[in-house]
mmCIF file of C-alpha atoms in Angstrom:
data_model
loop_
_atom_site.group_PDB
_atom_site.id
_atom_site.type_symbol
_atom_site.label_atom_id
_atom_site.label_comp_id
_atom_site.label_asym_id
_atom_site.label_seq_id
_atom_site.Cartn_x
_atom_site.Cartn_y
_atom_site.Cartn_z
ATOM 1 C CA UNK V 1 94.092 108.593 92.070
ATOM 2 C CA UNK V 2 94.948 106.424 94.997
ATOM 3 C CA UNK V 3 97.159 108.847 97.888
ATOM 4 C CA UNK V 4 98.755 106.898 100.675
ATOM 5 C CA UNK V 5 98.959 109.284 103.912
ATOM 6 C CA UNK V 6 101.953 108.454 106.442
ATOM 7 C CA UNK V 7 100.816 109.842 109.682
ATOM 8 C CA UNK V 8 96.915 110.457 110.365
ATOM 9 C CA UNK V 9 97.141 113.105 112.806
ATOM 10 C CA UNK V 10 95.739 116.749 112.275
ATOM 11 C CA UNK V 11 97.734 117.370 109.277
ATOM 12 C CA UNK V 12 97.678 114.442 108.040
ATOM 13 C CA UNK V 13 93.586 113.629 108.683
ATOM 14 C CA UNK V 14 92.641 117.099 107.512
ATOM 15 C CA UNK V 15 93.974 116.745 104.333
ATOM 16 C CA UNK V 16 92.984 112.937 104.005
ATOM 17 C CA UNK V 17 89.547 115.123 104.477
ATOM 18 C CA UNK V 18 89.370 117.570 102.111
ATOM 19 C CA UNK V 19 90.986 115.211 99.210
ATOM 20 C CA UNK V 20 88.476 113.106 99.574
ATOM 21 C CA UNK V 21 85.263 116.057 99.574
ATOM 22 C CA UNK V 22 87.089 117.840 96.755
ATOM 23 C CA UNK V 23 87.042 114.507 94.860
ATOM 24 C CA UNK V 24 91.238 114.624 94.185
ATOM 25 C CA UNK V 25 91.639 111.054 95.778
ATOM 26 C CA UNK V 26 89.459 107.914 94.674
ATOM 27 C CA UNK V 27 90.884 106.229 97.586
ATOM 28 C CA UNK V 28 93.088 107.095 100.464
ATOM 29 C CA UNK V 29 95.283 104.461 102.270
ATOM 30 C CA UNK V 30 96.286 105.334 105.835
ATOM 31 C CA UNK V 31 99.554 104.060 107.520
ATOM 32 C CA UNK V 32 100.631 104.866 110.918
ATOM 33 C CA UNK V 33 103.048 103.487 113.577
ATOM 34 C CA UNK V 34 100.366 104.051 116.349
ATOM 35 C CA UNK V 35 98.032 101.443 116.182
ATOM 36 C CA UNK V 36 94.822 103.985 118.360
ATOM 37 C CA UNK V 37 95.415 106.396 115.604
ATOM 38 C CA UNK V 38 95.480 104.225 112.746
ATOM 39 C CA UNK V 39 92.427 102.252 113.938
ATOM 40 C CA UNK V 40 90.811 105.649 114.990
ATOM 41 C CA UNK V 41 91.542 106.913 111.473
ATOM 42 C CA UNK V 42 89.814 104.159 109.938
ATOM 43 C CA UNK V 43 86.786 104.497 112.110
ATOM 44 C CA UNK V 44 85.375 107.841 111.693
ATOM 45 C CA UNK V 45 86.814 107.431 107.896
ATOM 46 C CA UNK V 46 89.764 109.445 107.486
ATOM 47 C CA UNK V 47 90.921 106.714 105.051
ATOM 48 C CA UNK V 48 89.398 104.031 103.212
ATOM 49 C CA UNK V 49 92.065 101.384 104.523
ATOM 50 C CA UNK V 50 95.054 100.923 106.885
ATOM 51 C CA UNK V 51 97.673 99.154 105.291
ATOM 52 C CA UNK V 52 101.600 98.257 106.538
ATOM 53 C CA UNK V 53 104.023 100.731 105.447
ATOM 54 C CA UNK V 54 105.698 99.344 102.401
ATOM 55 C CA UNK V 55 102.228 98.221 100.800
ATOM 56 C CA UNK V 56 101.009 101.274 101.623
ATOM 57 C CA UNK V 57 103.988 103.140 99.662
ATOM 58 C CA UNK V 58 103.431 100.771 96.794
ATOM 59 C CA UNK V 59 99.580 101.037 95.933
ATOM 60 C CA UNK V 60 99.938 104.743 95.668
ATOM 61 C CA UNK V 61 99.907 107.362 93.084
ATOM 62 C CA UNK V 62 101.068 110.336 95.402
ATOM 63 C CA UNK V 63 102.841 109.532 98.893
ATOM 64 C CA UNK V 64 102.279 112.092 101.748
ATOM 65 C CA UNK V 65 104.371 111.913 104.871
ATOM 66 C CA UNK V 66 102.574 114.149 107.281
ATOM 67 C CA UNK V 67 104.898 113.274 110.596
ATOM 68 C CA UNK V 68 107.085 114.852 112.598
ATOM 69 C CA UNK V 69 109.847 116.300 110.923
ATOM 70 C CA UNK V 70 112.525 113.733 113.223
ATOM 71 C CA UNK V 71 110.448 111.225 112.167
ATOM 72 C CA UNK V 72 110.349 112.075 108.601
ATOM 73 C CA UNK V 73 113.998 112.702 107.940
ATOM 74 C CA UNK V 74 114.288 108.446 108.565
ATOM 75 C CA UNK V 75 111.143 107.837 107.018
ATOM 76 C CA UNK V 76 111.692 109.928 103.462
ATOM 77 C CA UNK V 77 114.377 108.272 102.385
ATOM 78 C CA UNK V 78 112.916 104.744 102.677
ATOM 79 C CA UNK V 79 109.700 105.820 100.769
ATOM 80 C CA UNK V 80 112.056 107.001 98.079
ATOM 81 C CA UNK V 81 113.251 103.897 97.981
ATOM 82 C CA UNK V 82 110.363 102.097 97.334
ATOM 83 C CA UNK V 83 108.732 104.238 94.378
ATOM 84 C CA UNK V 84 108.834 103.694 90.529
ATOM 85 C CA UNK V 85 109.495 107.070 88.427
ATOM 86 C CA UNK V 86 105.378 107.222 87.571
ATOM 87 C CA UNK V 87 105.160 107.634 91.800
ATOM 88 C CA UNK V 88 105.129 111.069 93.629
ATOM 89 C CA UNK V 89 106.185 111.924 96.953
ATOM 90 C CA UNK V 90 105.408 114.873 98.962
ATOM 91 C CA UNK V 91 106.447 116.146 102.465
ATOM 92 C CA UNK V 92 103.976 118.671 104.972
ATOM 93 C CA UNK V 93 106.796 119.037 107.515
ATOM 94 C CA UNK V 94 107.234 122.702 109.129
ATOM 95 C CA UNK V 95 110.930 122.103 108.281
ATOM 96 C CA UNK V 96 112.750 122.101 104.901
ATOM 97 C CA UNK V 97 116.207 122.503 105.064
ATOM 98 C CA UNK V 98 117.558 119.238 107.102
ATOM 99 C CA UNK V 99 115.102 117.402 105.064
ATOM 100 C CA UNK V 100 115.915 118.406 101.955
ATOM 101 C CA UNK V 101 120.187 117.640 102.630
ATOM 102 C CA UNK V 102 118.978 114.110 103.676
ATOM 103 C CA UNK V 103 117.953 113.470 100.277
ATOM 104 C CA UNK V 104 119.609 115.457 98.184
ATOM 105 C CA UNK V 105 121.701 112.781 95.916
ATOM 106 C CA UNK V 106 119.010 109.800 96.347
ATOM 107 C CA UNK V 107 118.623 108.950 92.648
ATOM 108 C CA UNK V 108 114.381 109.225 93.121
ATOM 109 C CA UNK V 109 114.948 112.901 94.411
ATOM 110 C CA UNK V 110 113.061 114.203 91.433
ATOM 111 C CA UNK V 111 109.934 112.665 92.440
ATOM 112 C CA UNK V 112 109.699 114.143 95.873
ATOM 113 C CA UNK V 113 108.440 117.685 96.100
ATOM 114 C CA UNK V 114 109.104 119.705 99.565
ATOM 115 C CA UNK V 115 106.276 121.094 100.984
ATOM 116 C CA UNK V 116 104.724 123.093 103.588
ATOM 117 C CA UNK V 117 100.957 123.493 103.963
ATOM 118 C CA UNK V 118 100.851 126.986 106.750
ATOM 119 C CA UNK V 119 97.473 125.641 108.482
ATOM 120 C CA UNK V 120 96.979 124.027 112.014
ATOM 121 C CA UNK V 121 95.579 124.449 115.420
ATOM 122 C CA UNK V 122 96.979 123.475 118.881
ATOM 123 C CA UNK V 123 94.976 119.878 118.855
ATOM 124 C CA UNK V 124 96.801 116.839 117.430
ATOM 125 C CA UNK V 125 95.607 113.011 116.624
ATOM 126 C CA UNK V 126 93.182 112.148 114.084
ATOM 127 C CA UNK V 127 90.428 113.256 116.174
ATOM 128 C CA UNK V 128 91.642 116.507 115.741
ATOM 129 C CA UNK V 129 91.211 116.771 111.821
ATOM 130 C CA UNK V 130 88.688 119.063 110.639
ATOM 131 C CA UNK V 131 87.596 120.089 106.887
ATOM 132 C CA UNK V 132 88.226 123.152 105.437
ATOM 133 C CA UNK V 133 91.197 123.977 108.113
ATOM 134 C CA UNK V 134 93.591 124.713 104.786
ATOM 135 C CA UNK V 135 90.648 126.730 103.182
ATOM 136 C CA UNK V 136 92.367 130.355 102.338
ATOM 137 C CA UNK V 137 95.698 129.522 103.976
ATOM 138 C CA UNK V 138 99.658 129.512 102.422
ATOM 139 C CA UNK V 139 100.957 126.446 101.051
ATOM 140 C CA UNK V 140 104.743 126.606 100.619
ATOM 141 C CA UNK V 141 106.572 124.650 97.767
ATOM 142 C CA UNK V 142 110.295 124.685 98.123
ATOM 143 C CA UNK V 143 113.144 123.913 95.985
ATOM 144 C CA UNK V 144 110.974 123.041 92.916
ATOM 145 C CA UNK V 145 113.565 123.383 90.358
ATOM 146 C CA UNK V 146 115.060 119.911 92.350
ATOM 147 C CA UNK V 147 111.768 117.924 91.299
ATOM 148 C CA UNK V 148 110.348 116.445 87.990
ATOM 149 C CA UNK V 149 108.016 119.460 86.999
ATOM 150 C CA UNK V 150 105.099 117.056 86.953
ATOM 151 C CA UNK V 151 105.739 116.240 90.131
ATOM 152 C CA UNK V 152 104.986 119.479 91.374
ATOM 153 C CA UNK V 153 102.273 120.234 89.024
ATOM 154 C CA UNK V 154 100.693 117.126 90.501
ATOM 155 C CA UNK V 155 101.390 118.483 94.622
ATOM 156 C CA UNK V 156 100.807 122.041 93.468
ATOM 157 C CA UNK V 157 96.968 120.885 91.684
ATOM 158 C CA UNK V 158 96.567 119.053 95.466
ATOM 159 C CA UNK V 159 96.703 121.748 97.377
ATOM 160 C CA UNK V 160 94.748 124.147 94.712
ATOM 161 C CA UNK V 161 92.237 121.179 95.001
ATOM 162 C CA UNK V 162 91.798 122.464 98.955
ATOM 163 C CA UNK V 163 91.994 126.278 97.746
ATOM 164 C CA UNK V 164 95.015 127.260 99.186
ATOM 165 C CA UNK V 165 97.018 129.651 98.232
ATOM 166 C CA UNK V 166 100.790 128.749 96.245
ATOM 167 C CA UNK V 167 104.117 130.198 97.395
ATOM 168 C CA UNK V 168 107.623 128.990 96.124
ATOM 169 C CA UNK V 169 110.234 129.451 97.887
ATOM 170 C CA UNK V 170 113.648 127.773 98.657
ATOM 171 C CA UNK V 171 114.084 125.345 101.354
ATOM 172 C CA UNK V 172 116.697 128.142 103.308
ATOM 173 C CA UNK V 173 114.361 131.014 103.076
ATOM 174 C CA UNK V 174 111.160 129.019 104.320
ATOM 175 C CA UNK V 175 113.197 128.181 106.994
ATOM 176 C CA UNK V 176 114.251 131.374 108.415
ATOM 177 C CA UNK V 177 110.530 132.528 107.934
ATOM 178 C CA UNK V 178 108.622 130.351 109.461
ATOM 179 C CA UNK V 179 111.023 130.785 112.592
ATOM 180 C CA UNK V 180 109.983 134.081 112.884
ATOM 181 C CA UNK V 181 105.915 133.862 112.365
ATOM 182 C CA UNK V 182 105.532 130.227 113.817
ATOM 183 C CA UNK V 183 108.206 128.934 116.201
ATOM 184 C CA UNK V 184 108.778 132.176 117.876
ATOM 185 C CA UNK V 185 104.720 132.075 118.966
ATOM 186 C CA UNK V 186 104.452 128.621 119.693
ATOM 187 C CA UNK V 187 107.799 129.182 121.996
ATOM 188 C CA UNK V 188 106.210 132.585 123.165
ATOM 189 C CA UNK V 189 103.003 130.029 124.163
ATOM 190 C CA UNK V 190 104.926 127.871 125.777
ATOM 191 C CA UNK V 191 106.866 130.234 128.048
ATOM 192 C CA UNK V 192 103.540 132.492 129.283
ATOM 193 C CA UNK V 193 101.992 129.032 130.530
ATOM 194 C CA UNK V 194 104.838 128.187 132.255
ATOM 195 C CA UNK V 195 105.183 131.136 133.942
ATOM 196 C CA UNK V 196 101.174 131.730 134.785
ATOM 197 C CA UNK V 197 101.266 128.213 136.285
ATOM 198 C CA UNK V 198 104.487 128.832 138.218
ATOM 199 C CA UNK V 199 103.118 131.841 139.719
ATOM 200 C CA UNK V 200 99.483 131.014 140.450
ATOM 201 C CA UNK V 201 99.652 128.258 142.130
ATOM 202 C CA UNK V 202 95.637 128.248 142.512
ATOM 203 C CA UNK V 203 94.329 126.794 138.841
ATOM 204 C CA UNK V 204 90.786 127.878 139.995
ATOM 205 C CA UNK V 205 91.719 131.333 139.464
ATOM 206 C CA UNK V 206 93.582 131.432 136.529
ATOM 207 C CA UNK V 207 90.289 129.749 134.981
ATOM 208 C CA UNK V 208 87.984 132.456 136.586
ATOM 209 C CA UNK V 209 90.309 135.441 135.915
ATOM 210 C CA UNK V 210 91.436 134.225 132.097
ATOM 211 C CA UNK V 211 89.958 137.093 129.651
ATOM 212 C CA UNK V 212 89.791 136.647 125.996
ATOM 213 C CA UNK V 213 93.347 137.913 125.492
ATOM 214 C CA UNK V 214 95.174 135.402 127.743
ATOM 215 C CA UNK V 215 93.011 132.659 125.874
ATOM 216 C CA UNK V 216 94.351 133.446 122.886
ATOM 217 C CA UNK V 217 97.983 134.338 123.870
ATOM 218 C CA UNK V 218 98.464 130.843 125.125
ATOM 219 C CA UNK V 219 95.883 128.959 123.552
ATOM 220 C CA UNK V 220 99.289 127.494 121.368
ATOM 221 C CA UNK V 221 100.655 126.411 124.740
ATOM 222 C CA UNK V 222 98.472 123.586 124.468
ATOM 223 C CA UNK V 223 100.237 122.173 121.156
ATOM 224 C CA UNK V 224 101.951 118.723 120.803
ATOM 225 C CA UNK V 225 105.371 118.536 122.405
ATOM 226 C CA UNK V 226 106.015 115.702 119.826
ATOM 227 C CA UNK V 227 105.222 117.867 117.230
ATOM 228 C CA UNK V 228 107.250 121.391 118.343
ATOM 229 C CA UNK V 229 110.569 120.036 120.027
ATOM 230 C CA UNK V 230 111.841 118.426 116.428
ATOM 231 C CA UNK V 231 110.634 121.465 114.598
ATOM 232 C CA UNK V 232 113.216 123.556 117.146
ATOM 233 C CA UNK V 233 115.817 120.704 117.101
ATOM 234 C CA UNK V 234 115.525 120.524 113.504
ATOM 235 C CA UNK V 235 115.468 124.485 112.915
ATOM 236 C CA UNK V 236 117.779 125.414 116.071
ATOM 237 C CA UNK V 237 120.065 128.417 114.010
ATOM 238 C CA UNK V 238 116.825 130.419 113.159
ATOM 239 C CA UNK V 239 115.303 129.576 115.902
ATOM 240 C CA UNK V 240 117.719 131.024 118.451
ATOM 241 C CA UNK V 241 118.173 134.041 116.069
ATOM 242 C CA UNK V 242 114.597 134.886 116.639
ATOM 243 C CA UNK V 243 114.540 134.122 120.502
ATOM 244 C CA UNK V 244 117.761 136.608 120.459
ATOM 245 C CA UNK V 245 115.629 139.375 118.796
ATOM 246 C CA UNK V 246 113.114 138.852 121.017
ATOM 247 C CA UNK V 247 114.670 138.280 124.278
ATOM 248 C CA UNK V 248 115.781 142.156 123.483
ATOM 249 C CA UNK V 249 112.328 143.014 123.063
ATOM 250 C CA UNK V 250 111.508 141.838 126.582
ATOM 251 C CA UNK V 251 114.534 143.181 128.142
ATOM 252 C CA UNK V 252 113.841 146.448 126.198
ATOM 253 C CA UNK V 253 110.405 146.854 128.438
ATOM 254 C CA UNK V 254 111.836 145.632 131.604
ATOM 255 C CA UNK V 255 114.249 147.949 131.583
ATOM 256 C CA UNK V 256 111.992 151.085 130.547
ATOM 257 C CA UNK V 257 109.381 149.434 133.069
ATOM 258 C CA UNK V 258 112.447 149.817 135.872
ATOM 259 C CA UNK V 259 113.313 153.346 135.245
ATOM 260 C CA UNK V 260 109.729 154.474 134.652
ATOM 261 C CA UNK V 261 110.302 155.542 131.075
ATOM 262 C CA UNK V 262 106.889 155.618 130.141
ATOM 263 C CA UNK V 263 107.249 157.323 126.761
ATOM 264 C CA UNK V 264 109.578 154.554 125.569
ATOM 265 C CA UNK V 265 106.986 151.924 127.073
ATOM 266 C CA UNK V 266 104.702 154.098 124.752
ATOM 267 C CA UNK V 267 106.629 154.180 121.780
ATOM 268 C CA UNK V 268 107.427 150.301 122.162
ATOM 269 C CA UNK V 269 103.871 149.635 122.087
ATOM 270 C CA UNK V 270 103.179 152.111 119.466
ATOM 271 C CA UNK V 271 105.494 150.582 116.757
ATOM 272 C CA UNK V 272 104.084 147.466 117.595
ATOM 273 C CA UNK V 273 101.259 148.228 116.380
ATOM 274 C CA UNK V 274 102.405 148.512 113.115
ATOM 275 C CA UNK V 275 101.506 144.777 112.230
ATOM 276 C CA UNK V 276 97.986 146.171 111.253
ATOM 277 C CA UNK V 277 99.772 146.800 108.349
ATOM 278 C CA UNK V 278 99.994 142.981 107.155
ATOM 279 C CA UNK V 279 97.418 141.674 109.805
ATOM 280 C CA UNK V 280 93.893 142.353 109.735
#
């Protein structure tokens, strides 16, 4: 099994990773625009070789483009057009829906299977890829009934390879969820650093005064910008559904907070905490 991986990043370099220890690959070819990260790659041995991108699409058995999702929409079709029917493609990008319209009617669509693995942290580049990270975690296949079922038997056995778990779901649905449980935080991230660093103008004490529970609440703050701004660009209807909802959230306590309604402060923290239900 030879797997090409188009962008060695986190994503990309984990899985390059755990491929290779769970003995799914024989050999994995790297290929990436950025000459540091491809040579980095190759270095601490991400990937057996770095090879130019059309080369790299035609050694391979199974095609992974783990890039940003801007990127990919350009990128997808081209690898499509490369690949014999024995080939398989596969997508890890956090959006499905644009991606999936781009190629809809390219006569190789059945050999491409959408796909979403739910793992990361807030580091990117290949020095950022760690085994294991996928270990437990969701990975989303979408629009299935659109690919050559051996195609997705062959993605689906991939990711079971790095003992994750298998959803299906379609491209429109994945969309709208992953709005709510991962742009929403990362914007959440975002906007609490902004604001800390706005206000405190002294850095020294925002590093002496940072508790556990500020770490964590903006710990995302520190993710890729090349990464997150395509994912909203390329998601923007959910997206801004979601920031509606929860721009009402915040104006719901900011209001109570004004008129010192402290039993609605109460009860707005109270059903909150609710999500112990689904998170332990």
């Amino acid at each position: 099994m030879i797997v090409t991986v188009i962008g060695l990043g986190l994503i990309g370099g984990s899985t390059a990773i755990d491929i290779r220890r769970q003995k799914f690959a024989d050999k994995i070819i790297g290929v990436d625009n950025n000459p540091t990260n491809a040579a980095g790659a190759l270095h601490i041995g991400l990937v057996d070789e770095i090879c130019e991108f059309e080369e790299g699409v035609k050694r391979a058995d199974l095609i992974l483009v783990s890039i940003p999702v801007n990127a990919a929409i350009k990128v997808l079709p081209k690898v499509l057009d490369l690949i014999n029917d024995n080939q398989v493609v596969a997508d890890m990008c956090s959006v499905k829906g644009k991606l999936g319209e781009w190629v809809k009617y390219h006569p190789k669509r059945q050999r491409y299977v959408a796909s979403h693995p739910m793992a990361g942290t807030e580091y990117s580049g290949p020095w950022a890829a760690k085994a294991g990270m996928f270990e437990g975690k969701v990975a989303i296949l979408c629009d299935t009934e659109e690919s050559d079922i051996k195609a997705v038997n062959l993605v689906r056995s991939m990711y079971e390879s790095m003992n994750m778990r298998i959803i299906f779901m379609n491209s429109a649905n994945h969309d709208v969820h992953t709005a709510y449980v991962s742009a929403i935080s990362h914007i959440s991230s975002f906007a609490l650093a902004l604001t800390v660093l706005e206000k405190e103008k002294n850095e020294k004490h925002i590093f002496d005064l940072a508790s556990g529970g500020f770490d964590s609440t903006v710990r995302l703050a520190k993710s890729s910008a090349a990464m997150w701004q395509p994912i909203f660009e390329q998601n923007k209807d959910n997206v801004l559904i979601v920031l509606d909802t929860y721009i009402n959230k915040l104006q719901e306590f900011k209001k109570n907070l004004e008129e010192d309604n402290n039993e609605a402060v109460y009860k707005l923290i109270d059903d909150a905490n609710k999500i112990r239900r689904v998170l332990k």
